[in-house]
CSV table of C-alpha atoms and ligand atoms in Angstrom, one decimal:
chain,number,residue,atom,x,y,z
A,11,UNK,CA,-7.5,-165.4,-163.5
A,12,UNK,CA,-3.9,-167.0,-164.2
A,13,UNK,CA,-4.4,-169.3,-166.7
A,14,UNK,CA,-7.0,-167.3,-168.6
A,15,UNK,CA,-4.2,-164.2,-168.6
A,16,UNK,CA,-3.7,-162.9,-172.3
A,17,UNK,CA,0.1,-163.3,-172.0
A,18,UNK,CA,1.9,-165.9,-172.5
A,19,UNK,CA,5.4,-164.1,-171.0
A,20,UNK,CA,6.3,-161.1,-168.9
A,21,UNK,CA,6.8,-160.3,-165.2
A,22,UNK,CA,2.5,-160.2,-164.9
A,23,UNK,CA,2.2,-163.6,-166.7
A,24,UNK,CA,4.9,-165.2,-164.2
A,25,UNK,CA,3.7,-163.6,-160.8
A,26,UNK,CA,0.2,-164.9,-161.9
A,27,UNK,CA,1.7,-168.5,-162.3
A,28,UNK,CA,3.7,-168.9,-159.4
A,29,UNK,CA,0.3,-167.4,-157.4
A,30,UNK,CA,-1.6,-170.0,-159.0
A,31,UNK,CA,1.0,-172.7,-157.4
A,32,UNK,CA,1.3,-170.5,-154.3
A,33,UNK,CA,-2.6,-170.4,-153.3
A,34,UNK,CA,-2.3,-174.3,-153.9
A,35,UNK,CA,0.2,-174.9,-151.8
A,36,UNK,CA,-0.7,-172.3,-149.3
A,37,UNK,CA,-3.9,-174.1,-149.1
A,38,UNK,CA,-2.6,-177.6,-147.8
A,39,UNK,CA,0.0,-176.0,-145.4
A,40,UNK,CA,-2.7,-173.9,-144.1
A,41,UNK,CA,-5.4,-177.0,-144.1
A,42,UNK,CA,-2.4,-179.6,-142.0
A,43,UNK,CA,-1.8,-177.0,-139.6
A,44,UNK,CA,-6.1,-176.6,-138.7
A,45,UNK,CA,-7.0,-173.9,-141.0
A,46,UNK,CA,-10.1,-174.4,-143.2
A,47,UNK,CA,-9.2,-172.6,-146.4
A,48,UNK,CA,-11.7,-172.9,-149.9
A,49,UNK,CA,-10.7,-172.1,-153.3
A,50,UNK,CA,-13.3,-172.9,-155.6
A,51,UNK,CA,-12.4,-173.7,-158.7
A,52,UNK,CA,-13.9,-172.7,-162.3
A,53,UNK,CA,-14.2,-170.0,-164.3
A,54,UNK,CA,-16.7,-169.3,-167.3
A,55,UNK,CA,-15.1,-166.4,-169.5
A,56,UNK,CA,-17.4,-165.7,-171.8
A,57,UNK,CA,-17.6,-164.1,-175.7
A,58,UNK,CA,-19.5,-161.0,-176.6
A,59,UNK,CA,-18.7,-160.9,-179.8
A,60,UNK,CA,-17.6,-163.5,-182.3
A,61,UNK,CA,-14.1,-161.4,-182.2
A,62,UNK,CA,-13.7,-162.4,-178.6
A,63,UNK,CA,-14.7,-166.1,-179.2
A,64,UNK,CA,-11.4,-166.2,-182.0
A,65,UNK,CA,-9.7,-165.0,-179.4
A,66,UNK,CA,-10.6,-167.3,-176.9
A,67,UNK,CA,-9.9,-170.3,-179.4
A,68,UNK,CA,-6.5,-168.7,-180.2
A,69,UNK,CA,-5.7,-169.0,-176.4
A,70,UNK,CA,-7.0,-172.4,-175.7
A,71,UNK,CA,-4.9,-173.2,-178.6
A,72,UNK,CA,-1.7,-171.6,-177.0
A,73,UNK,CA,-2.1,-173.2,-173.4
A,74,UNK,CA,-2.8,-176.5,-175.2
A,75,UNK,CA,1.2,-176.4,-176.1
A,76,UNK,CA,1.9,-175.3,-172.7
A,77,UNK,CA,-0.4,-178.2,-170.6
A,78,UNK,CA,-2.8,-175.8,-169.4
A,79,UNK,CA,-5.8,-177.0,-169.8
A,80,UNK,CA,-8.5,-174.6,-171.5
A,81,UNK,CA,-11.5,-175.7,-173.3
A,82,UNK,CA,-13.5,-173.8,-176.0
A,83,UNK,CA,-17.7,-174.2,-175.2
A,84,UNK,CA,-19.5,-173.1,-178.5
A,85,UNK,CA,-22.8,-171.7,-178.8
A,86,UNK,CA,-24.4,-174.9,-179.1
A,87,UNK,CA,-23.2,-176.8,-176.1
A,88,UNK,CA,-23.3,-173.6,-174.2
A,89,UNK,CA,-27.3,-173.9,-175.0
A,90,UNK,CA,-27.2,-177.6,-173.8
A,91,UNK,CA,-25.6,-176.2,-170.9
A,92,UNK,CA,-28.1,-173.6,-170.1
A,93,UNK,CA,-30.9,-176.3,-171.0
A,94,UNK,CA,-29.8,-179.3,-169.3
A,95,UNK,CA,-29.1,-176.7,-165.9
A,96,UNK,CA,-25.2,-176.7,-165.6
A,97,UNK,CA,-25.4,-172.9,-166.1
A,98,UNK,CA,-28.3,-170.4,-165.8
A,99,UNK,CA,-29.7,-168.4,-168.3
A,100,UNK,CA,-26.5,-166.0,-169.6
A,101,UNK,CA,-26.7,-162.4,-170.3
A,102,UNK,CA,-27.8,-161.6,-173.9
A,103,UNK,CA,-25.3,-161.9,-176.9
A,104,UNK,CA,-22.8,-164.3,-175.7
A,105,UNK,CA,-21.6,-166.5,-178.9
A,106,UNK,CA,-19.6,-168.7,-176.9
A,107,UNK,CA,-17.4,-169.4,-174.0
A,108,UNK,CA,-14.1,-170.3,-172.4
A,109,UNK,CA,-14.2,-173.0,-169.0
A,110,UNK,CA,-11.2,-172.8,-167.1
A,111,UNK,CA,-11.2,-175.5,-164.7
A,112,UNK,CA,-7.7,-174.5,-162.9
A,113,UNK,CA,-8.8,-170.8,-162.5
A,114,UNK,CA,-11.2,-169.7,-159.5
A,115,UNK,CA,-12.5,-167.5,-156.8
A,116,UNK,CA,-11.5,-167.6,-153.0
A,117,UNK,CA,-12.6,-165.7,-150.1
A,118,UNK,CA,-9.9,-162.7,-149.2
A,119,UNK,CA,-11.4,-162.4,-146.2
A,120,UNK,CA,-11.3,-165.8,-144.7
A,121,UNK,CA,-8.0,-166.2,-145.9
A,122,UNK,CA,-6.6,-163.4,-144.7
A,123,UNK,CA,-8.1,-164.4,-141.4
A,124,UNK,CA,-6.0,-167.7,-141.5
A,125,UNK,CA,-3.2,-166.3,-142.1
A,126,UNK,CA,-2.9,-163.8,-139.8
A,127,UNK,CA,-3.5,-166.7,-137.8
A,128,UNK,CA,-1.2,-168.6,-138.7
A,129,UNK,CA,1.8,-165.9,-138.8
A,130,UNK,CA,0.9,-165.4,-135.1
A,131,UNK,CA,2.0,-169.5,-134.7
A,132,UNK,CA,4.8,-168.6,-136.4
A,133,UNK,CA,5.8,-165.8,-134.2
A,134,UNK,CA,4.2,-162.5,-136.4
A,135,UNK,CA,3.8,-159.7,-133.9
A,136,UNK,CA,0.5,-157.7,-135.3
A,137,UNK,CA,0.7,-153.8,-133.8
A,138,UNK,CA,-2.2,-151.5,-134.1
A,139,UNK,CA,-1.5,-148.3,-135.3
A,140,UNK,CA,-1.0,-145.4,-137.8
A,141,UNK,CA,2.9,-145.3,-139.1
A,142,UNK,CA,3.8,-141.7,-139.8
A,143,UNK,CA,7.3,-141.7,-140.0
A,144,UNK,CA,9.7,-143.7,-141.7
A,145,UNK,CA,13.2,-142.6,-140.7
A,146,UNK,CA,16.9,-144.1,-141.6
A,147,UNK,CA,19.2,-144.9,-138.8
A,148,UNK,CA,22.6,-146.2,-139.8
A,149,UNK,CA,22.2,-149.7,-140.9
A,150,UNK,CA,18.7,-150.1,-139.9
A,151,UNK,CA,15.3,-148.3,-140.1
A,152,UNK,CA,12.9,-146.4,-137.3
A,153,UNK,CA,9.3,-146.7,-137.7
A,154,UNK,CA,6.8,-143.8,-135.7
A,155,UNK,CA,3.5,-144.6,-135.4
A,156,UNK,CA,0.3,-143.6,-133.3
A,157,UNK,CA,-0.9,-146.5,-131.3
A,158,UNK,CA,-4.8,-146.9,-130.1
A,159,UNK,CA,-5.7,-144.6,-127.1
A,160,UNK,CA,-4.8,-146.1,-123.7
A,161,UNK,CA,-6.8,-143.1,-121.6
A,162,UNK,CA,-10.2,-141.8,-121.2
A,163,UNK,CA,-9.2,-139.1,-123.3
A,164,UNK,CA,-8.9,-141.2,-126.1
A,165,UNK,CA,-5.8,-140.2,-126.8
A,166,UNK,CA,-3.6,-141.5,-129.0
A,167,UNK,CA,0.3,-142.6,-127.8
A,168,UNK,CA,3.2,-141.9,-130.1
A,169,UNK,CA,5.8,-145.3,-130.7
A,170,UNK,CA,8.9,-145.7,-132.3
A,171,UNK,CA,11.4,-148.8,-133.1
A,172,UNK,CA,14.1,-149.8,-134.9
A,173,UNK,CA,13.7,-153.1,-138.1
A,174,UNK,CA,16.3,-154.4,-140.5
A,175,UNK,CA,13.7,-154.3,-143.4
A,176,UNK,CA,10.6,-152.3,-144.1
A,177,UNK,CA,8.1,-153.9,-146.6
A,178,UNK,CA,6.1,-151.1,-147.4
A,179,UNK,CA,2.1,-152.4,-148.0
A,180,UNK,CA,0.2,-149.5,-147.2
A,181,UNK,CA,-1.6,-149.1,-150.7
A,182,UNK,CA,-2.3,-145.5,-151.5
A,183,UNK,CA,-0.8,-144.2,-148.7
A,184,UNK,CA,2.8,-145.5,-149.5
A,185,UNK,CA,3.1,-142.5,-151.6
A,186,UNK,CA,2.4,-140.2,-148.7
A,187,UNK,CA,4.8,-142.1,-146.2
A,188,UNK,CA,7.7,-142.0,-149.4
A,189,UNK,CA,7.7,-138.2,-149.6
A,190,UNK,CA,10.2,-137.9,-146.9
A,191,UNK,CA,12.8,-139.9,-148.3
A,192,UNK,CA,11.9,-138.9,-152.4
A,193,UNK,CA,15.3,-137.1,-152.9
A,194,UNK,CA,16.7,-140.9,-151.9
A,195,UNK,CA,14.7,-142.8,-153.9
A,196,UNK,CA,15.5,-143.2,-157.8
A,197,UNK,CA,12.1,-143.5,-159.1
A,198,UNK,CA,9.3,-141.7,-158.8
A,199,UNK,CA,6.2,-143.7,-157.3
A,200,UNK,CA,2.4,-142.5,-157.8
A,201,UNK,CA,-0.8,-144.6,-157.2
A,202,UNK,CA,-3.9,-142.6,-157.9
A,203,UNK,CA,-7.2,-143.6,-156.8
A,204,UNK,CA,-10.0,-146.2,-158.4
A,205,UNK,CA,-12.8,-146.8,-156.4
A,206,UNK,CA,-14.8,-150.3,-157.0
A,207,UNK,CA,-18.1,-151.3,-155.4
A,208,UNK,CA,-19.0,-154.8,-155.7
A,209,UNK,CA,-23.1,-156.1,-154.4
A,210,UNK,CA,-24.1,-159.9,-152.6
A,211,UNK,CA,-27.1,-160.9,-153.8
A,212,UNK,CA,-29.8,-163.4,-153.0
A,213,UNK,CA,-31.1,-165.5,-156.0
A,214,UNK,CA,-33.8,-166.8,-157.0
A,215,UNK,CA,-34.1,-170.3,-155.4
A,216,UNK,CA,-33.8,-172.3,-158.6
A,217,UNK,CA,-30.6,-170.6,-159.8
A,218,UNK,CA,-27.3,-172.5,-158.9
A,219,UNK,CA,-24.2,-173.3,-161.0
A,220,UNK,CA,-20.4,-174.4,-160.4
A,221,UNK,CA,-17.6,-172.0,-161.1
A,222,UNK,CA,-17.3,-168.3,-161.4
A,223,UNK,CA,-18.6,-166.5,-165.1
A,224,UNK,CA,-17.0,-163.5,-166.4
A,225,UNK,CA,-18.9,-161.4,-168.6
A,226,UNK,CA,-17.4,-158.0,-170.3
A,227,UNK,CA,-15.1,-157.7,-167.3
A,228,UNK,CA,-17.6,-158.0,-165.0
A,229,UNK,CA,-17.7,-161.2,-162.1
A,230,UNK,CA,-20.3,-163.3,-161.0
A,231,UNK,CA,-19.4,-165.1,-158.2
A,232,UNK,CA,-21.6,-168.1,-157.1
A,233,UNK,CA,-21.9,-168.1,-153.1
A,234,UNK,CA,-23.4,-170.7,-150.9
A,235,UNK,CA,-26.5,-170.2,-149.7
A,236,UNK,CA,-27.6,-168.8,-153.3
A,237,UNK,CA,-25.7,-165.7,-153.0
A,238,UNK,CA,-24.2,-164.2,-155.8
A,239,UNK,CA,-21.0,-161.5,-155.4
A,240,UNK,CA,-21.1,-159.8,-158.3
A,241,UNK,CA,-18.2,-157.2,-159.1
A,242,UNK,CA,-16.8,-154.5,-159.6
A,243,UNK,CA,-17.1,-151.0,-160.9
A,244,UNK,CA,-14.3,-149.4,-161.9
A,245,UNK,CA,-14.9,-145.3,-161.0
A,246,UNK,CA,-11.8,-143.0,-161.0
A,247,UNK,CA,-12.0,-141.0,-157.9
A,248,UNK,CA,-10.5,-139.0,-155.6
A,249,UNK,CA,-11.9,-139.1,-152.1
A,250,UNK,CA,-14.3,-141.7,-150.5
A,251,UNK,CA,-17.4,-140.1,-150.2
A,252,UNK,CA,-18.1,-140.1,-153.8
A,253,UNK,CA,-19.2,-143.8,-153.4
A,254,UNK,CA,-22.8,-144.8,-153.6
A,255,UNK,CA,-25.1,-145.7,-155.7
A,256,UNK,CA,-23.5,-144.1,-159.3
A,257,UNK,CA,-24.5,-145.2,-162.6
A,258,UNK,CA,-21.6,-147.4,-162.7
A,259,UNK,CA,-23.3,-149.5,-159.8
A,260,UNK,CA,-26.4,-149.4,-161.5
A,261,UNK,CA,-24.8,-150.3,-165.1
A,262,UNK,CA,-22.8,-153.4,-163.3
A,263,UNK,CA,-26.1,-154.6,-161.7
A,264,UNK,CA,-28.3,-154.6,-165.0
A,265,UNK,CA,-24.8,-156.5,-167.1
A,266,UNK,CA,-25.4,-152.8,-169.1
A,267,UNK,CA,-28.8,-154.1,-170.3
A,268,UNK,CA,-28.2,-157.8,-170.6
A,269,UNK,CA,-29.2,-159.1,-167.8
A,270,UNK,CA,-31.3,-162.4,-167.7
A,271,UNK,CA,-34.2,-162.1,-166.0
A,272,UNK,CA,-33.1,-164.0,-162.7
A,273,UNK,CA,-30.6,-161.5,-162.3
A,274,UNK,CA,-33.1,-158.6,-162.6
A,275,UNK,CA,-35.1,-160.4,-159.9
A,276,UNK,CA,-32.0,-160.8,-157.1
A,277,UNK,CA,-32.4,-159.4,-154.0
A,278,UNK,CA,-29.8,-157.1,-153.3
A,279,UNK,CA,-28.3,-158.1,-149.4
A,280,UNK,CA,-25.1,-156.0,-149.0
A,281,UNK,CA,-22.9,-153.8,-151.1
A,282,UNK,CA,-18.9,-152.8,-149.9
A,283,UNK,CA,-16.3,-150.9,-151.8
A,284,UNK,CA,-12.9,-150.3,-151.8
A,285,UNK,CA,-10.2,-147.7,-153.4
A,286,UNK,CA,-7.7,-149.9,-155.9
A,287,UNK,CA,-4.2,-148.2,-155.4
A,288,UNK,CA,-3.1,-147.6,-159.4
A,289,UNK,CA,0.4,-147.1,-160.4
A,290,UNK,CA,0.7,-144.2,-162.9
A,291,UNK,CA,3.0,-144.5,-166.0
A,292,UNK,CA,4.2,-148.0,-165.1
A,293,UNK,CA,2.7,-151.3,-165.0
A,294,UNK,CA,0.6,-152.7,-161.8
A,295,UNK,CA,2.2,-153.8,-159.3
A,296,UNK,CA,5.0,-151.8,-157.9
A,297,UNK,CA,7.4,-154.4,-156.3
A,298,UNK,CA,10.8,-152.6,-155.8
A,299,UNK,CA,13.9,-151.9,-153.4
A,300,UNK,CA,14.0,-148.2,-153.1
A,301,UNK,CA,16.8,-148.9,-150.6
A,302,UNK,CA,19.0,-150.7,-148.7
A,303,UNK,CA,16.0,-152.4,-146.3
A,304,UNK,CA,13.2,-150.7,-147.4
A,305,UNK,CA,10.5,-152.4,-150.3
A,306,UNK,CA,7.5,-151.3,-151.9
A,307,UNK,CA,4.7,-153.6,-152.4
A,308,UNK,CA,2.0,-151.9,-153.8
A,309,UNK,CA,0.0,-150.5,-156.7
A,310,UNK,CA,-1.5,-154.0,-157.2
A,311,UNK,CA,-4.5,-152.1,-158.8
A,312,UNK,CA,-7.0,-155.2,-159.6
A,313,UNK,CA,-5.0,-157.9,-158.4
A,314,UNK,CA,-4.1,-157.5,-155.5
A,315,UNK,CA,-5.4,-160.3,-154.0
A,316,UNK,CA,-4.7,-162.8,-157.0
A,317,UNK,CA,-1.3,-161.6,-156.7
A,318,UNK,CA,-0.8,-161.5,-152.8
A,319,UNK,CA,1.1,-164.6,-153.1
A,320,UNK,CA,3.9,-164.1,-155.4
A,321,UNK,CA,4.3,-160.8,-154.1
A,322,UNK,CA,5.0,-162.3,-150.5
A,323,UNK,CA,7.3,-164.3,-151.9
A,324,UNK,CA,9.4,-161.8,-154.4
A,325,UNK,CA,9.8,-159.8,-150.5
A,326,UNK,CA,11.2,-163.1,-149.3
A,327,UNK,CA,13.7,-163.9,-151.5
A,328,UNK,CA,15.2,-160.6,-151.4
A,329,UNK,CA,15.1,-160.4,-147.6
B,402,LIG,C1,-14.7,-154.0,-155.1
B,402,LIG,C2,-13.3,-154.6,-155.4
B,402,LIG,C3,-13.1,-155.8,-156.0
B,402,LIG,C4,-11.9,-156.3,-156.1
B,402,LIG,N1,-11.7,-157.6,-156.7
B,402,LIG,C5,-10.5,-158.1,-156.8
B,402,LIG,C6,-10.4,-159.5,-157.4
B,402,LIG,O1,-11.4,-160.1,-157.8
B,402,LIG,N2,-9.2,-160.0,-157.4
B,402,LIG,C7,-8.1,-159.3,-157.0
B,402,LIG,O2,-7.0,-159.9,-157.1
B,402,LIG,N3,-8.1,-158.1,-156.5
B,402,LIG,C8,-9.3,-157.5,-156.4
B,402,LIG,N4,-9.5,-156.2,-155.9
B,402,LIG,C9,-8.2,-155.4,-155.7
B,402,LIG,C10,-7.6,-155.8,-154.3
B,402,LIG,O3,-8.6,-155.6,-153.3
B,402,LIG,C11,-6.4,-154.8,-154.1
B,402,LIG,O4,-5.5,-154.9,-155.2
B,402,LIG,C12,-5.7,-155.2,-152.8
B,402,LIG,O5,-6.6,-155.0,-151.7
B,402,LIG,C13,-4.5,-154.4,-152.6
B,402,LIG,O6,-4.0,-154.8,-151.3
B,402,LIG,P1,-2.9,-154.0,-150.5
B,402,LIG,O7,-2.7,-154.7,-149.3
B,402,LIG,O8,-1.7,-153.6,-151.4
B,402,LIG,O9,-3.6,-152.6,-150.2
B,402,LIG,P2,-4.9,-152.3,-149.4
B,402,LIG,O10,-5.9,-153.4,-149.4
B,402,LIG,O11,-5.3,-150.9,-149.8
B,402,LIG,O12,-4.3,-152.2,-147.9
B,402,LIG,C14,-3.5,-151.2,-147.4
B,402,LIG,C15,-3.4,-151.3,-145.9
B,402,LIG,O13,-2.5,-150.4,-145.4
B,402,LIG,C16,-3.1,-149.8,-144.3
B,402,LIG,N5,-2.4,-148.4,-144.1
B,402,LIG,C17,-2.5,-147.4,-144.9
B,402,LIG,N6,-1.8,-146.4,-144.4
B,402,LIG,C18,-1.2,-146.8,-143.2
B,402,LIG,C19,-0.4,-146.2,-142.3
B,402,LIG,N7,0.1,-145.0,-142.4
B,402,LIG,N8,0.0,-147.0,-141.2
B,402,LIG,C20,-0.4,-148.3,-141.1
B,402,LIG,N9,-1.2,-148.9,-142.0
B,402,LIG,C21,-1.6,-148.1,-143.0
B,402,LIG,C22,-4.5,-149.6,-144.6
B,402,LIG,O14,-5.3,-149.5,-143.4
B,402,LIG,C23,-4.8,-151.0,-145.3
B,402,LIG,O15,-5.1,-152.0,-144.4
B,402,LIG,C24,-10.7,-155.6,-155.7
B,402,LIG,C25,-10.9,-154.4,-155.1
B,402,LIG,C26,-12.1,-153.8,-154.9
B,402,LIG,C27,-12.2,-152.5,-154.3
């Protein structure tokens, strides 16, 4: 969601942007060195109320002046959509839409895979373990961590060694591996927890359509194979095990009573959830020098993946 953003300006407007580009271009470097990447693009926002739909206008209106392409789908030709089979039945009480053709979903998890992948080519060293220490040491810093168990014990070793630059990414944990070095550090960093759970579903076989559909915040992802990812909850929390199946789950899955009926009949195959690392009293994400060689990137809250990109590349220029 980049070009449907509300701003027009700001730090969160740009990152968006240059991710936008980023994902593009990231996508045909990835694809000439023998990566298979998808990004599929399309995005249905659509109105609740006629409130939203002004808005929506308003903004197609706006991007028109900036080149972004945006186009307003009224009621009526978002019933010749639904009739002629371009879209499925929608959830009850939309009054009209927004299609954003440049907008889209991708799969964090195949990307990621690639690009781990790829780093390695370039020379990334990846090293499994738990960092519990970070320690400055003259010009440079010393990283401790616990490596995986080499004995039948299971025992875990103990490593150090010594980088020029530390890019912090450890999500909620940053906090925790900060505390240390707080007197140090000018501002004060905390991330508090939001769990989200997010269900695949199997459709109905005659329900198919191109391009993701947002509805009251909520995504419905079209997967091949007539899946459907359809996320997330947004449940403040403060330790794992209070995920399940919560009336936020069960709110998400019925669209809060306005579910069409093919959605009410979807099987449910899988459902995974996550904590979203919040910044508090400060605007998501938290991309900062604390010191000389050491950056935070974190607190990317719901966007973390949307805004992997130009996040990778603000730690790059100011290496
Ligand atoms: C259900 C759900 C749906 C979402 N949907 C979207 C979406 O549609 N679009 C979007 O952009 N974002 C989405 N997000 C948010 C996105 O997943 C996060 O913003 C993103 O994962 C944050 O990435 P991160 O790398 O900063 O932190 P994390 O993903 O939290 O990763 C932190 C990593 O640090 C590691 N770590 C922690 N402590 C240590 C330590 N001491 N030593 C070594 N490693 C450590 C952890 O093991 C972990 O791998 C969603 C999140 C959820 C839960």
């Amino acid at each position: 969601m980049a070009n449907v953003f509300q701003r027009s300006s700001g730090r969160n407007w740009r990152l968006r942007q240059q991710s936008l580009a980023l994902f593009e271009q990231w996508r045909q470097e990835l694809e000439a060195t023998g990566f298979e990447v998808t990004i599929q693009r399309g995005l249905w926002m659509l109105a609740n109320s006629s409130n939203q739909f002004e808005k929506q206008q308003a903004l197609a209106e706006k991007r028109k002046k900036e080149n972004i392409k945006l186009e307003i789908v009224d009621p009526i030709q978002l019933n010749n959509f639904v009739n002629s089979g371009r879209l499925p039945e929608l959830p009850q009480g939309v009054c009209g839409a927004l299609w954003s053709e440049f907008d889209g979903q991708l799969d964090p998890k195949q990307w990621m895979q690639a690009l781990l992948e790829s780093g390695e080519n370039y020379g990334l060293q990846i090293i499994d373990g738990l960092v519990n220490q970070l320690k400055q040491d003259g010009g440079s810093w010393q990283v401790s961590w616990l490596g995986g168990s080499n004995d039948q014990n299971n025992e875990k070793y103990s490593e150090n060694r010594k980088f020029d630059v530390i890019l912090l990414c450890s999500g909620l944990a940053s906090t925790e591996l900060l505390k240390p070095l707080a007197e140090d550090i000018s501002i004060a960093i905390t991330l508090q927890p939001v769990i989200g759970q997010a269900l695949e579903l199997q459709l109905p076989t005659d329900i198919n359509w191109q391009g993701s559909i947002n509805w009251d915040g909520i995504n419905l992802v079209p997967r091949p194979g007539g899946r459907l990812w359809l996320g997330a909850t947004l449940e403040p929390a403060q330790t794992a095990s209070e995920m399940g199946a919560t009336k936020e789950l069960q709110a998400m899955q019925h669209l809060k009573g306005a579910a069409p009926e093919w959605l009410k009949q979807a099987q449910v195959l899988r459902k995974w959830q996550g904590v979203r690392a919040q910044p508090l009293g400060r605007t998501a994400p938290i991309l900062e020098q604390l010191l000389p060689g050491l950056m935070i990137l974190a607190g990317h809250y719901r966007n973390g993946i949307l805004l992997g990109p130009a996040s990778a590349a603000w730690a790059a220029a100011n290496i």
